[in-house]
Amino acid sequence: MKIAEKELLDEPSCGIEAGEYDVILIGGGLSALTCGFILARDRKRVLIIERNPIVGGVCSSFERDGFVFDRGPQVFPAFAGGAQLDNFLKEFGLRKKLTMLRPNYPFKVCLPSGELEIPANLSTLKSMLKARYPDEKGIDGFFNTLAKLKREMYTIESKRMTLVRFLIFWARHPNVVRYHKKTFSSLLERYIEDEGLKAYLAAPWVYTGLPPSKVSALTLSLMLAHMYEGGVYYPKGGSSRLPEVLSYGYKRYGGKLLLGAEVDSILVEFVHDVPVVRGVKLGEKVFRAKYVVSAIDARRTFKLTGGMVHKRYLENLERLQPALSAVRLMLGIKGGKLNTRAHETLLFEYDSPEEVYSRLLKGEPAFCGITVPSLTDRTLAPKGHEVVAVRTLVPSHYWNGADERMRERLVSSLIERAEEVVPDIERRILVHEIQTPETIATLAGSNDGALFGWAPTPEVVQKKRPTQQTPIRGLLLAGQWTQPGGGVVHAMESGWIAAFTIMRLEWMYESEVPQETTQE
């Protein structure tokens, strides 16, 4: 990294004073950085306010005793040449500043009945599956449908649906029409008969927090299409590199960043009986803006408005179920034998995803994900050592309500499971850190540390997840609590959507936001 770039990344924010901005963003995660970058590049006066001393939220990393640990995602899809995030970074001149490494063996799935190592190449994977399951005739059809769904979903236009538009939509998006109300199980069952093969193909359901019988077919299909077709990647130097590059681009175009500061309230006034956002308040400081984009938990967002939102809108939010959270152990260990060559190993206590999920809801670690990112990026650990992350999914209320003995038992069981991948791991540990739903909530600006925002059921994905625009004029949402959902890809896409929504609104009514206040 050049010195000039590092100075931009490390620029102190303590000198930022209250004043007038075009757009203020609450939260400094991937969605806020993406949105802020696009708007700053469009010559808007933009301020990002983040309560933590770092940007990126859970997509960040830290160094301890020579080991680099990721706080969040360690699997990054959509960075293949021509994929969504790759195109975004290229279009805005940032791609060359980020080195993405592609593991040769991204996944290994371990079930009680057997295991499957998933290669990076899709053709190799399909050939391997056909040899292992010669009676399965729908393998090509399954992967072809994933690819078609991805193409169709990225060509959907958000217009008011008329009969003519619906007929055109139906003709151009037949797979979306077929599966938009269905779970992923219905897609699997159409092509695959063997229960073991179903479990292997759908194993990345753990990234959404819902099993195939509950997760939206569109959500998991899009994720799998990115992973199987384009492959998964990892940023050289750790997950912080992605938000650092976005932050660099944002500051390069004049965007301001205020770290270690928390918004106390969102200022809203009624103008001709219409709620209109006016800015935000931090302590005694007032920051004025025509638009405020909240990239934190939607429930927290509307509490900051002081009840300026219609009761029915809030009731609809309260009915939505947050996704599961996680407990993650971050370990720096001595080098030695590993029973895997995969970037990530997914261990399941049961063959049935539904049984695994029901056990997770009870606080039992029926799933254990073990990532060894130092196999992909050797700069993460001192020579002759490894970085290992061990995690399971938990309901946040289970962890928060557990006593110390229950928490210690869960952590011990994770170490015990990790022995399958890292023999004698307990003796080899040199450095250890733990991440809980509480720390995830602090990093992500959420109430309960949900990893994927709202649980992505078909009903939520189809119509109940909030859109970027809210009932308050000028207040928008970004991040995993709005469209299109959780995960690295969707978080950045939501920021993109919020930015272009603001640009479209500016084009529509430019300076028409009323200035006369009739009621506070």
Short mmCIF file of C-alpha atoms in Angstrom, two decimals:
data_model
loop_
_atom_site.label_atom_id
_atom_site.label_comp_id
_atom_site.label_asym_id
_atom_site.label_seq_id
_atom_site.Cartn_x
_atom_site.Cartn_y
_atom_site.Cartn_z
CA MET A 1 0.00 0.00 0.00
CA LYS A 2 1.32 3.44 -0.87
CA ILE A 3 1.95 5.93 1.95
CA ALA A 4 -0.66 8.34 0.62
CA GLU A 5 -3.32 5.63 0.71
CA LYS A 6 -2.43 4.63 4.28
CA GLU A 7 -2.76 8.24 5.40
CA LEU A 8 -6.25 8.33 3.94
CA LEU A 9 -7.19 5.14 5.83
CA ASP A 10 -5.77 6.35 9.14
CA GLU A 11 -7.03 9.93 8.91
CA PRO A 12 -8.33 11.01 12.35
CA SER A 13 -12.01 11.97 12.59
CA CYS A 14 -11.94 13.96 15.81
CA GLY A 15 -11.76 17.28 13.90
CA ILE A 16 -15.14 16.89 12.15
CA GLU A 17 -17.54 19.57 13.30
CA ALA A 18 -21.31 19.75 13.19
CA GLY A 19 -22.66 21.32 10.03
CA GLU A 20 -24.60 20.84 6.81
CA TYR A 21 -24.33 17.72 4.65
CA ASP A 22 -26.25 16.32 1.73
CA VAL A 23 -26.28 12.78 3.16
CA ILE A 24 -25.46 11.36 6.58
CA LEU A 25 -24.97 7.61 7.03
CA ILE A 26 -25.37 5.91 10.41
CA GLY A 27 -23.03 2.92 10.69
CA GLY A 28 -19.76 2.23 8.92
CA GLY A 29 -20.27 -1.30 7.57
CA LEU A 30 -20.00 -2.46 3.95
CA SER A 31 -23.41 -1.11 2.96
CA ALA A 32 -22.68 2.36 4.36
CA LEU A 33 -19.21 2.50 2.79
CA THR A 34 -20.61 1.42 -0.59
CA CYS A 35 -23.44 3.94 -0.43
CA GLY A 36 -21.18 6.72 0.82
CA PHE A 37 -18.55 6.05 -1.83
CA ILE A 38 -21.06 6.25 -4.70
CA LEU A 39 -22.60 9.46 -3.36
CA ALA A 40 -19.25 11.11 -2.62
CA ARG A 41 -18.15 10.26 -6.14
CA ASP A 42 -21.34 11.99 -7.32
CA ARG A 43 -20.08 15.13 -5.53
CA LYS A 44 -22.44 14.90 -2.60
CA ARG A 45 -21.32 16.13 0.82
CA VAL A 46 -21.38 12.87 2.78
CA LEU A 47 -20.68 12.03 6.43
CA ILE A 48 -20.46 8.48 7.82
CA ILE A 49 -20.89 8.18 11.61
CA GLU A 50 -19.69 4.91 13.17
CA ARG A 51 -19.79 4.23 16.90
CA ASN A 52 -16.84 1.81 16.79
CA PRO A 53 -13.24 2.94 16.24
CA ILE A 54 -13.07 0.93 12.99
CA VAL A 55 -15.04 0.66 9.75
CA GLY A 56 -16.43 -2.56 8.31
CA GLY A 57 -18.57 -3.76 11.23
CA VAL A 58 -18.23 -7.54 11.47
CA CYS A 59 -16.34 -7.52 8.15
CA SER A 60 -13.12 -6.54 9.87
CA SER A 61 -10.00 -8.11 11.32
CA PHE A 62 -7.37 -7.43 13.96
CA GLU A 63 -3.82 -8.55 14.74
CA ARG A 64 -2.58 -10.11 17.94
CA ASP A 65 0.89 -11.54 18.52
CA GLY A 66 1.50 -11.90 14.80
CA PHE A 67 -1.84 -13.60 14.06
CA VAL A 68 -4.57 -11.87 12.01
CA PHE A 69 -8.11 -12.77 13.11
CA ASP A 70 -11.34 -12.04 11.21
CA ARG A 71 -14.35 -10.86 13.18
CA GLY A 72 -16.82 -11.98 10.52
CA PRO A 73 -17.01 -13.39 7.00
CA GLN A 74 -14.16 -15.53 5.72
CA VAL A 75 -15.91 -16.67 2.53
CA PHE A 76 -16.36 -14.00 -0.16
CA PRO A 77 -18.40 -14.91 -3.27
CA ALA A 78 -19.09 -12.74 -6.35
CA PHE A 79 -15.44 -11.71 -6.85
CA ALA A 80 -14.83 -13.88 -9.92
CA GLY A 81 -14.08 -11.97 -13.13
CA GLY A 82 -17.32 -10.41 -14.35
CA ALA A 83 -19.24 -11.12 -11.12
CA GLN A 84 -21.21 -8.42 -9.29
CA LEU A 85 -18.63 -7.21 -6.75
CA ASP A 86 -15.74 -7.61 -9.15
CA ASN A 87 -17.55 -5.40 -11.68
CA PHE A 88 -18.45 -2.84 -9.01
CA LEU A 89 -14.86 -2.41 -7.85
CA LYS A 90 -13.57 -2.26 -11.44
CA GLU A 91 -16.15 0.31 -12.48
CA PHE A 92 -15.17 2.62 -9.65
CA GLY A 93 -11.43 2.12 -9.94
CA LEU A 94 -10.84 0.12 -6.77
CA ARG A 95 -10.34 -3.45 -7.98
CA LYS A 96 -6.55 -3.25 -8.32
CA LYS A 97 -6.21 -2.17 -4.71
CA LEU A 98 -7.69 -5.44 -3.46
CA THR A 99 -6.02 -8.85 -3.90
CA MET A 100 -8.57 -11.66 -3.73
CA LEU A 101 -7.21 -15.17 -3.24
CA ARG A 102 -9.15 -18.21 -4.44
CA PRO A 103 -8.79 -21.42 -2.41
CA ASN A 104 -8.31 -24.58 -4.48
CA TYR A 105 -10.64 -26.39 -2.09
CA PRO A 106 -13.15 -23.91 -0.68
CA PHE A 107 -15.29 -26.39 1.30
CA LYS A 108 -15.31 -29.76 2.92
CA VAL A 109 -18.66 -31.03 4.20
CA CYS A 110 -18.62 -33.69 6.93
CA LEU A 111 -21.78 -35.64 7.81
CA PRO A 112 -22.12 -38.68 10.08
CA SER A 113 -22.66 -40.76 6.92
CA GLY A 114 -19.62 -39.48 5.04
CA GLU A 115 -17.80 -36.45 3.74
CA LEU A 116 -17.40 -34.50 0.49
CA GLU A 117 -14.59 -32.16 -0.49
CA ILE A 118 -15.87 -29.49 -2.87
CA PRO A 119 -13.34 -28.29 -5.46
CA ALA A 120 -13.14 -24.76 -6.81
CA ASN A 121 -14.01 -25.76 -10.39
CA LEU A 122 -17.70 -26.37 -11.11
CA SER A 123 -17.05 -28.82 -13.97
CA THR A 124 -14.83 -30.88 -11.68
CA LEU A 125 -17.49 -30.85 -8.99
CA LYS A 126 -20.23 -32.03 -11.37
CA SER A 127 -18.05 -34.83 -12.74
CA MET A 128 -17.18 -35.94 -9.24
CA LEU A 129 -20.85 -35.96 -8.15
CA LYS A 130 -21.94 -37.92 -11.23
CA ALA A 131 -19.27 -40.56 -10.55
CA ARG A 132 -20.28 -40.82 -6.90
CA TYR A 133 -24.04 -40.78 -7.58
CA PRO A 134 -24.45 -42.47 -11.00
CA ASP A 135 -28.22 -42.89 -10.57
CA GLU A 136 -28.81 -39.17 -10.06
CA LYS A 137 -29.92 -37.75 -13.42
CA GLY A 138 -30.75 -34.22 -12.24
CA ILE A 139 -27.29 -32.94 -11.26
CA ASP A 140 -26.86 -30.83 -14.41
CA GLY A 141 -30.43 -29.58 -14.13
CA PHE A 142 -29.85 -28.50 -10.53
CA PHE A 143 -26.77 -26.41 -11.33
CA ASN A 144 -28.33 -25.02 -14.52
CA THR A 145 -31.35 -23.82 -12.52
CA LEU A 146 -29.09 -22.08 -9.99
CA ALA A 147 -27.35 -20.26 -12.84
CA LYS A 148 -30.66 -19.29 -14.47
CA LEU A 149 -32.07 -17.99 -11.19
CA LYS A 150 -28.99 -15.82 -10.65
CA ARG A 151 -29.25 -14.32 -14.14
CA GLU A 152 -32.98 -13.72 -13.79
CA MET A 153 -32.73 -12.12 -10.33
CA TYR A 154 -30.13 -9.64 -11.52
CA THR A 155 -32.36 -8.46 -14.36
CA ILE A 156 -35.47 -7.74 -12.26
CA GLU A 157 -36.67 -4.13 -12.46
CA SER A 158 -38.56 -2.62 -9.53
CA LYS A 159 -41.57 -1.15 -11.33
CA ARG A 160 -45.24 -1.09 -10.44
CA MET A 161 -46.63 -4.35 -11.79
CA THR A 162 -49.37 -4.10 -14.43
CA LEU A 163 -50.90 -7.04 -16.29
CA VAL A 164 -48.71 -6.43 -19.35
CA ARG A 165 -45.57 -6.08 -17.22
CA PHE A 166 -46.46 -9.24 -15.31
CA LEU A 167 -46.78 -11.25 -18.55
CA ILE A 168 -43.42 -9.91 -19.74
CA PHE A 169 -41.90 -10.65 -16.32
CA TRP A 170 -43.27 -14.20 -16.37
CA ALA A 171 -41.76 -14.81 -19.82
CA ARG A 172 -38.34 -13.40 -18.90
CA HIS A 173 -38.08 -14.78 -15.35
CA PRO A 174 -39.78 -18.22 -15.38
CA ASN A 175 -37.59 -19.67 -12.61
CA VAL A 176 -38.12 -16.69 -10.31
CA VAL A 177 -41.88 -17.02 -10.85
CA ARG A 178 -41.69 -20.76 -10.08
CA TYR A 179 -39.66 -20.45 -6.86
CA HIS A 180 -40.35 -17.03 -5.36
CA LYS A 181 -42.88 -18.43 -2.86
CA LYS A 182 -41.05 -21.70 -2.21
CA THR A 183 -38.31 -22.99 0.05
CA PHE A 184 -35.04 -24.36 -1.21
CA SER A 185 -36.18 -27.92 -0.44
CA SER A 186 -38.71 -27.75 -3.27
CA LEU A 187 -35.94 -26.95 -5.74
CA LEU A 188 -33.69 -29.71 -4.40
CA GLU A 189 -36.45 -32.30 -4.53
CA ARG A 190 -37.19 -31.47 -8.16
CA TYR A 191 -33.72 -32.58 -9.26
CA ILE A 192 -32.09 -34.69 -6.51
CA GLU A 193 -33.35 -37.92 -4.90
CA ASP A 194 -30.49 -39.06 -2.63
CA GLU A 195 -30.83 -37.51 0.84
CA GLY A 196 -27.07 -37.47 1.37
CA LEU A 197 -26.46 -35.58 -1.87
CA LYS A 198 -29.16 -33.10 -0.91
CA ALA A 199 -27.40 -32.47 2.40
CA TYR A 200 -24.03 -31.94 0.70
CA LEU A 201 -25.34 -29.55 -1.96
CA ALA A 202 -27.33 -27.48 0.51
CA ALA A 203 -24.68 -27.44 3.28
CA PRO A 204 -24.00 -23.67 2.90
CA TRP A 205 -27.50 -23.10 4.34
CA VAL A 206 -25.62 -22.39 7.58
CA TYR A 207 -24.59 -19.01 6.13
CA THR A 208 -28.27 -17.98 6.06
CA GLY A 209 -29.20 -19.49 9.43
CA LEU A 210 -32.18 -21.44 8.05
CA PRO A 211 -32.30 -25.06 6.79
CA PRO A 212 -33.48 -25.93 3.24
CA SER A 213 -37.04 -26.60 4.44
CA LYS A 214 -37.36 -23.03 5.75
CA VAL A 215 -35.02 -20.80 3.75
CA SER A 216 -36.22 -18.98 0.64
CA ALA A 217 -35.33 -20.83 -2.57
CA LEU A 218 -34.25 -17.51 -4.10
CA THR A 219 -31.92 -16.60 -1.23
CA LEU A 220 -30.02 -19.87 -1.00
CA SER A 221 -30.02 -20.42 -4.78
CA LEU A 222 -28.35 -17.08 -5.38
CA MET A 223 -25.75 -17.76 -2.70
CA LEU A 224 -24.99 -21.23 -4.06
CA ALA A 225 -24.82 -19.94 -7.64
CA HIS A 226 -22.16 -17.44 -6.60
CA MET A 227 -20.23 -20.10 -4.66
CA TYR A 228 -20.45 -23.03 -7.08
CA GLU A 229 -20.33 -21.15 -10.36
CA GLY A 230 -17.98 -18.26 -9.59
CA GLY A 231 -16.12 -19.73 -6.65
CA VAL A 232 -15.29 -18.22 -3.27
CA TYR A 233 -12.47 -15.84 -2.48
CA TYR A 234 -10.61 -14.41 0.48
CA PRO A 235 -9.03 -10.93 0.70
CA LYS A 236 -5.26 -11.07 1.13
CA GLY A 237 -4.41 -9.57 4.51
CA GLY A 238 -7.76 -10.38 6.13
CA SER A 239 -11.39 -9.34 5.80
CA SER A 240 -10.59 -5.74 6.81
CA ARG A 241 -9.03 -5.17 3.42
CA LEU A 242 -12.42 -4.85 1.70
CA PRO A 243 -13.79 -2.05 3.94
CA GLU A 244 -10.36 -0.39 3.96
CA VAL A 245 -10.40 -0.17 0.17
CA LEU A 246 -13.97 1.18 0.16
CA SER A 247 -13.00 3.70 2.87
CA TYR A 248 -10.01 4.81 0.80
CA GLY A 249 -12.24 5.40 -2.24
CA TYR A 250 -14.83 7.21 -0.12
CA LYS A 251 -12.27 9.60 1.41
CA ARG A 252 -10.56 10.14 -1.93
CA TYR A 253 -13.77 11.78 -3.16
CA GLY A 254 -14.11 13.98 -0.09
CA GLY A 255 -16.30 11.83 2.11
CA LYS A 256 -16.03 12.48 5.86
CA LEU A 257 -15.77 9.72 8.45
CA LEU A 258 -16.57 10.18 12.14
CA LEU A 259 -15.46 7.15 14.22
CA GLY A 260 -16.10 6.41 17.88
CA ALA A 261 -19.28 8.52 17.90
CA GLU A 262 -22.85 7.31 18.35
CA VAL A 263 -25.98 8.99 17.04
CA ASP A 264 -28.40 9.86 19.84
CA SER A 265 -31.38 10.75 17.68
CA ILE A 266 -32.57 11.20 14.12
CA LEU A 267 -34.15 14.61 13.68
CA VAL A 268 -37.60 14.51 12.09
CA GLU A 269 -40.09 17.33 11.54
CA PHE A 270 -43.62 17.29 10.19
CA VAL A 271 -44.05 19.47 7.12
CA HIS A 272 -47.63 19.72 5.90
CA ASP A 273 -48.37 16.50 7.87
CA VAL A 274 -45.48 14.70 6.17
CA PRO A 275 -42.58 13.46 8.36
CA VAL A 276 -39.31 14.78 6.88
CA VAL A 277 -35.80 13.96 8.07
CA ARG A 278 -33.61 16.92 9.00
CA GLY A 279 -30.38 15.33 10.21
CA VAL A 280 -29.00 13.69 13.35
CA LYS A 281 -27.94 14.70 16.83
CA LEU A 282 -24.86 13.56 18.75
CA GLY A 283 -24.90 14.92 22.29
CA GLU A 284 -25.25 18.67 21.86
CA LYS A 285 -24.05 18.63 18.26
CA VAL A 286 -26.54 18.78 15.38
CA PHE A 287 -25.57 17.53 11.92
CA ARG A 288 -28.07 18.68 9.29
CA ALA A 289 -28.77 16.71 6.11
CA LYS A 290 -31.44 16.32 3.46
CA TYR A 291 -31.02 12.53 3.59
CA VAL A 292 -30.12 10.14 6.38
CA VAL A 293 -29.27 6.52 5.52
CA SER A 294 -29.31 4.13 8.46
CA ALA A 295 -27.15 1.04 8.02
CA ILE A 296 -27.81 -0.31 11.52
CA ASP A 297 -30.62 -2.50 12.87
CA ALA A 298 -33.93 -1.21 11.48
CA ARG A 299 -35.55 -1.58 14.90
CA ARG A 300 -32.92 0.66 16.50
CA THR A 301 -33.23 3.11 13.62
CA PHE A 302 -36.86 3.92 14.28
CA LYS A 303 -36.31 4.24 18.03
CA LEU A 304 -33.86 7.02 17.19
CA THR A 305 -36.68 8.92 15.44
CA GLY A 306 -38.58 9.24 18.72
CA GLY A 307 -41.72 7.47 17.52
CA MET A 308 -42.18 9.46 14.31
CA VAL A 309 -43.19 6.36 12.32
CA HIS A 310 -46.68 4.94 11.87
CA LYS A 311 -47.49 2.28 14.46
CA ARG A 312 -48.47 -0.31 11.83
CA TYR A 313 -45.07 -0.03 10.13
CA LEU A 314 -43.31 -0.73 13.44
CA GLU A 315 -45.66 -3.61 14.25
CA ASN A 316 -44.78 -5.23 10.90
CA LEU A 317 -41.09 -4.99 11.79
CA GLU A 318 -41.64 -6.55 15.20
CA ARG A 319 -43.33 -9.56 13.57
CA LEU A 320 -40.21 -10.40 11.59
CA GLN A 321 -37.87 -13.02 13.06
CA PRO A 322 -34.15 -12.19 13.28
CA ALA A 323 -31.69 -14.80 12.01
CA LEU A 324 -29.42 -16.78 14.31
CA SER A 325 -26.26 -15.34 15.82
CA ALA A 326 -22.94 -17.11 16.43
CA VAL A 327 -20.21 -17.96 18.88
CA ARG A 328 -16.77 -17.87 17.29
CA LEU A 329 -13.39 -18.93 18.67
CA MET A 330 -10.40 -17.27 17.00
CA LEU A 331 -7.24 -19.27 17.58
CA GLY A 332 -3.58 -18.86 16.75
CA ILE A 333 -1.98 -22.31 16.90
CA LYS A 334 1.32 -24.07 16.39
CA GLY A 335 1.78 -25.61 12.97
CA GLY A 336 1.37 -29.33 12.50
CA LYS A 337 -1.03 -31.89 11.15
CA LEU A 338 -4.37 -30.81 9.66
CA ASN A 339 -7.06 -33.25 8.57
CA THR A 340 -8.20 -30.93 5.82
CA ARG A 341 -6.87 -28.91 2.91
CA ALA A 342 -10.10 -26.93 2.59
CA HIS A 343 -10.47 -23.26 3.42
CA GLU A 344 -13.62 -24.08 5.40
CA THR A 345 -14.84 -27.37 6.87
CA LEU A 346 -18.52 -27.72 7.77
CA LEU A 347 -19.14 -30.39 10.43
CA PHE A 348 -22.69 -31.59 11.08
CA GLU A 349 -23.79 -33.85 13.93
CA TYR A 350 -26.74 -35.14 11.90
CA ASP A 351 -27.35 -35.90 8.24
CA SER A 352 -30.67 -34.05 8.32
CA PRO A 353 -30.35 -30.22 8.09
CA GLU A 354 -33.69 -29.91 9.84
CA GLU A 355 -32.46 -31.96 12.82
CA VAL A 356 -29.28 -29.86 12.96
CA TYR A 357 -31.36 -26.68 12.97
CA SER A 358 -33.73 -27.89 15.70
CA ARG A 359 -30.72 -28.72 17.90
CA LEU A 360 -29.13 -25.33 17.24
CA LEU A 361 -32.31 -23.64 18.45
CA LYS A 362 -31.83 -25.46 21.78
CA GLY A 363 -28.29 -24.19 22.14
CA GLU A 364 -26.64 -27.46 21.08
CA PRO A 365 -23.64 -27.07 18.69
CA ALA A 366 -24.98 -29.55 16.11
CA PHE A 367 -23.08 -27.58 13.48
CA CYS A 368 -19.45 -26.52 13.73
CA GLY A 369 -17.66 -24.50 11.06
CA ILE A 370 -13.87 -24.64 11.09
CA THR A 371 -11.99 -22.19 8.88
CA VAL A 372 -8.23 -22.21 8.37
CA PRO A 373 -7.72 -18.99 6.35
CA SER A 374 -3.93 -19.25 6.70
CA LEU A 375 -4.08 -22.16 4.23
CA THR A 376 -5.25 -19.60 1.68
CA ASP A 377 -3.27 -16.59 2.89
CA ARG A 378 0.06 -17.38 4.55
CA THR A 379 0.52 -13.77 5.68
CA LEU A 380 -2.10 -14.23 8.41
CA ALA A 381 0.13 -16.25 10.75
CA PRO A 382 3.82 -16.40 11.68
CA LYS A 383 5.83 -18.97 9.75
CA GLY A 384 5.06 -22.49 10.92
CA HIS A 385 1.74 -21.49 12.52
CA GLU A 386 -1.93 -21.37 11.55
CA VAL A 387 -5.01 -19.24 12.16
CA VAL A 388 -8.11 -21.28 12.96
CA ALA A 389 -11.67 -20.01 13.47
CA VAL A 390 -14.24 -22.33 15.08
CA ARG A 391 -17.88 -21.29 15.19
CA THR A 392 -21.42 -22.48 15.72
CA LEU A 393 -24.81 -20.83 15.35
CA VAL A 394 -26.85 -19.90 18.42
CA PRO A 395 -30.03 -17.98 19.16
CA SER A 396 -28.87 -14.77 20.80
CA HIS A 397 -31.36 -15.18 23.64
CA TYR A 398 -29.87 -18.57 24.51
CA TRP A 399 -26.33 -17.20 24.89
CA ASN A 400 -27.44 -14.04 26.68
CA GLY A 401 -29.49 -16.07 29.14
CA ALA A 402 -26.87 -18.78 29.73
CA ASP A 403 -24.83 -18.86 32.91
CA GLU A 404 -21.03 -19.10 32.90
CA ARG A 405 -21.05 -22.89 33.21
CA MET A 406 -23.30 -23.32 30.15
CA ARG A 407 -21.14 -20.95 28.12
CA GLU A 408 -17.95 -22.79 29.08
CA ARG A 409 -19.54 -26.11 28.14
CA LEU A 410 -20.45 -24.77 24.69
CA VAL A 411 -16.92 -23.45 24.13
CA SER A 412 -15.42 -26.78 25.27
CA SER A 413 -17.64 -28.70 22.88
CA LEU A 414 -16.45 -26.49 19.99
CA ILE A 415 -12.81 -27.24 20.83
CA GLU A 416 -13.65 -30.93 21.02
CA ARG A 417 -15.32 -30.87 17.59
CA ALA A 418 -12.38 -28.98 16.11
CA GLU A 419 -10.12 -31.93 17.01
CA GLU A 420 -11.53 -33.72 13.95
CA VAL A 421 -9.89 -31.14 11.71
CA VAL A 422 -6.98 -29.96 13.88
CA PRO A 423 -5.60 -32.90 15.90
CA ASP A 424 -4.44 -32.05 19.43
CA ILE A 425 -5.72 -28.50 18.95
CA GLU A 426 -6.02 -27.66 22.66
CA ARG A 427 -2.32 -28.28 23.26
CA ARG A 428 -1.36 -26.27 20.16
CA ILE A 429 -3.27 -23.06 21.05
CA LEU A 430 -1.01 -20.04 21.55
CA VAL A 431 -3.50 -17.18 21.19
CA HIS A 432 -7.26 -17.25 21.61
CA GLU A 433 -10.13 -14.78 21.34
CA ILE A 434 -13.88 -15.33 21.55
CA GLN A 435 -16.72 -13.58 19.75
CA THR A 436 -20.29 -13.82 21.06
CA PRO A 437 -23.72 -12.49 20.06
CA GLU A 438 -23.03 -9.52 22.33
CA THR A 439 -19.81 -8.53 20.55
CA ILE A 440 -21.41 -9.12 17.13
CA ALA A 441 -24.29 -6.82 18.12
CA THR A 442 -21.82 -4.12 19.15
CA LEU A 443 -19.92 -4.36 15.87
CA ALA A 444 -23.01 -4.53 13.66
CA GLY A 445 -25.16 -1.96 15.46
CA SER A 446 -27.92 -4.51 16.05
CA ASN A 447 -30.11 -5.55 18.96
CA ASP A 448 -29.25 -9.23 19.05
CA GLY A 449 -26.22 -9.95 16.87
CA ALA A 450 -28.20 -11.61 14.07
CA LEU A 451 -25.75 -12.61 11.33
CA PHE A 452 -28.11 -12.35 8.37
CA GLY A 453 -30.59 -9.68 9.44
CA TRP A 454 -34.11 -11.03 9.17
CA ALA A 455 -34.45 -14.81 8.81
CA PRO A 456 -34.86 -15.20 5.00
CA THR A 457 -38.06 -17.21 4.72
CA PRO A 458 -39.95 -17.06 1.39
CA GLU A 459 -42.55 -14.75 2.90
CA VAL A 460 -39.92 -12.29 4.18
CA VAL A 461 -37.94 -12.31 0.93
CA GLN A 462 -41.05 -11.95 -1.21
CA LYS A 463 -42.79 -9.04 0.50
CA LYS A 464 -42.10 -8.45 4.20
CA ARG A 465 -38.46 -7.32 4.32
CA PRO A 466 -38.39 -3.49 4.39
CA THR A 467 -37.31 -1.64 1.27
CA GLN A 468 -34.69 1.12 1.29
CA GLN A 469 -37.27 3.92 1.50
CA THR A 470 -39.17 4.42 4.76
CA PRO A 471 -42.37 6.32 5.67
CA ILE A 472 -40.15 9.25 6.72
CA ARG A 473 -39.20 11.38 3.74
CA GLY A 474 -35.44 11.44 3.34
CA LEU A 475 -34.76 8.54 5.72
CA LEU A 476 -33.49 5.40 4.00
CA LEU A 477 -32.25 1.99 5.14
CA ALA A 478 -29.20 0.01 4.03
CA GLY A 479 -27.56 -3.22 5.12
CA GLN A 480 -28.85 -6.64 6.05
CA TRP A 481 -32.11 -5.33 7.53
CA THR A 482 -33.40 -4.19 4.15
CA GLN A 483 -33.43 -5.43 0.56
CA PRO A 484 -31.89 -7.65 -0.72
CA GLY A 485 -30.78 -9.19 2.63
CA GLY A 486 -27.72 -10.36 4.55
CA GLY A 487 -24.22 -11.40 3.55
CA VAL A 488 -21.29 -9.56 1.97
CA VAL A 489 -22.80 -9.45 -1.53
CA HIS A 490 -26.26 -8.28 -0.46
CA ALA A 491 -24.87 -5.75 2.04
CA MET A 492 -22.91 -3.99 -0.68
CA GLU A 493 -25.82 -4.23 -3.11
CA SER A 494 -28.15 -2.63 -0.55
CA GLY A 495 -25.76 0.31 -0.23
CA TRP A 496 -25.68 0.59 -4.01
CA ILE A 497 -29.50 0.61 -4.13
CA ALA A 498 -29.75 3.26 -1.39
CA ALA A 499 -27.25 5.53 -3.17
CA PHE A 500 -29.01 5.33 -6.52
CA THR A 501 -32.39 5.78 -4.82
CA ILE A 502 -31.16 9.11 -3.44
CA MET A 503 -29.82 10.12 -6.85
CA ARG A 504 -33.15 9.20 -8.44
CA LEU A 505 -35.11 11.15 -5.81
CA GLU A 506 -32.88 14.17 -6.39
CA TRP A 507 -33.60 13.93 -10.09
CA MET A 508 -37.35 13.63 -9.42
CA TYR A 509 -37.88 16.55 -7.09
CA GLU A 510 -34.44 18.11 -6.69
CA SER A 511 -34.94 20.80 -4.02
CA GLU A 512 -38.62 20.21 -3.34
CA VAL A 513 -38.28 19.07 0.31
CA PRO A 514 -40.44 21.65 2.17
CA GLN A 515 -38.60 24.11 4.38
CA GLU A 516 -41.49 25.47 6.47
CA THR A 517 -42.09 23.59 9.69
CA THR A 518 -45.72 23.30 10.77
CA GLN A 519 -45.45 20.73 13.55
CA GLU A 520 -42.51 19.20 15.44
#
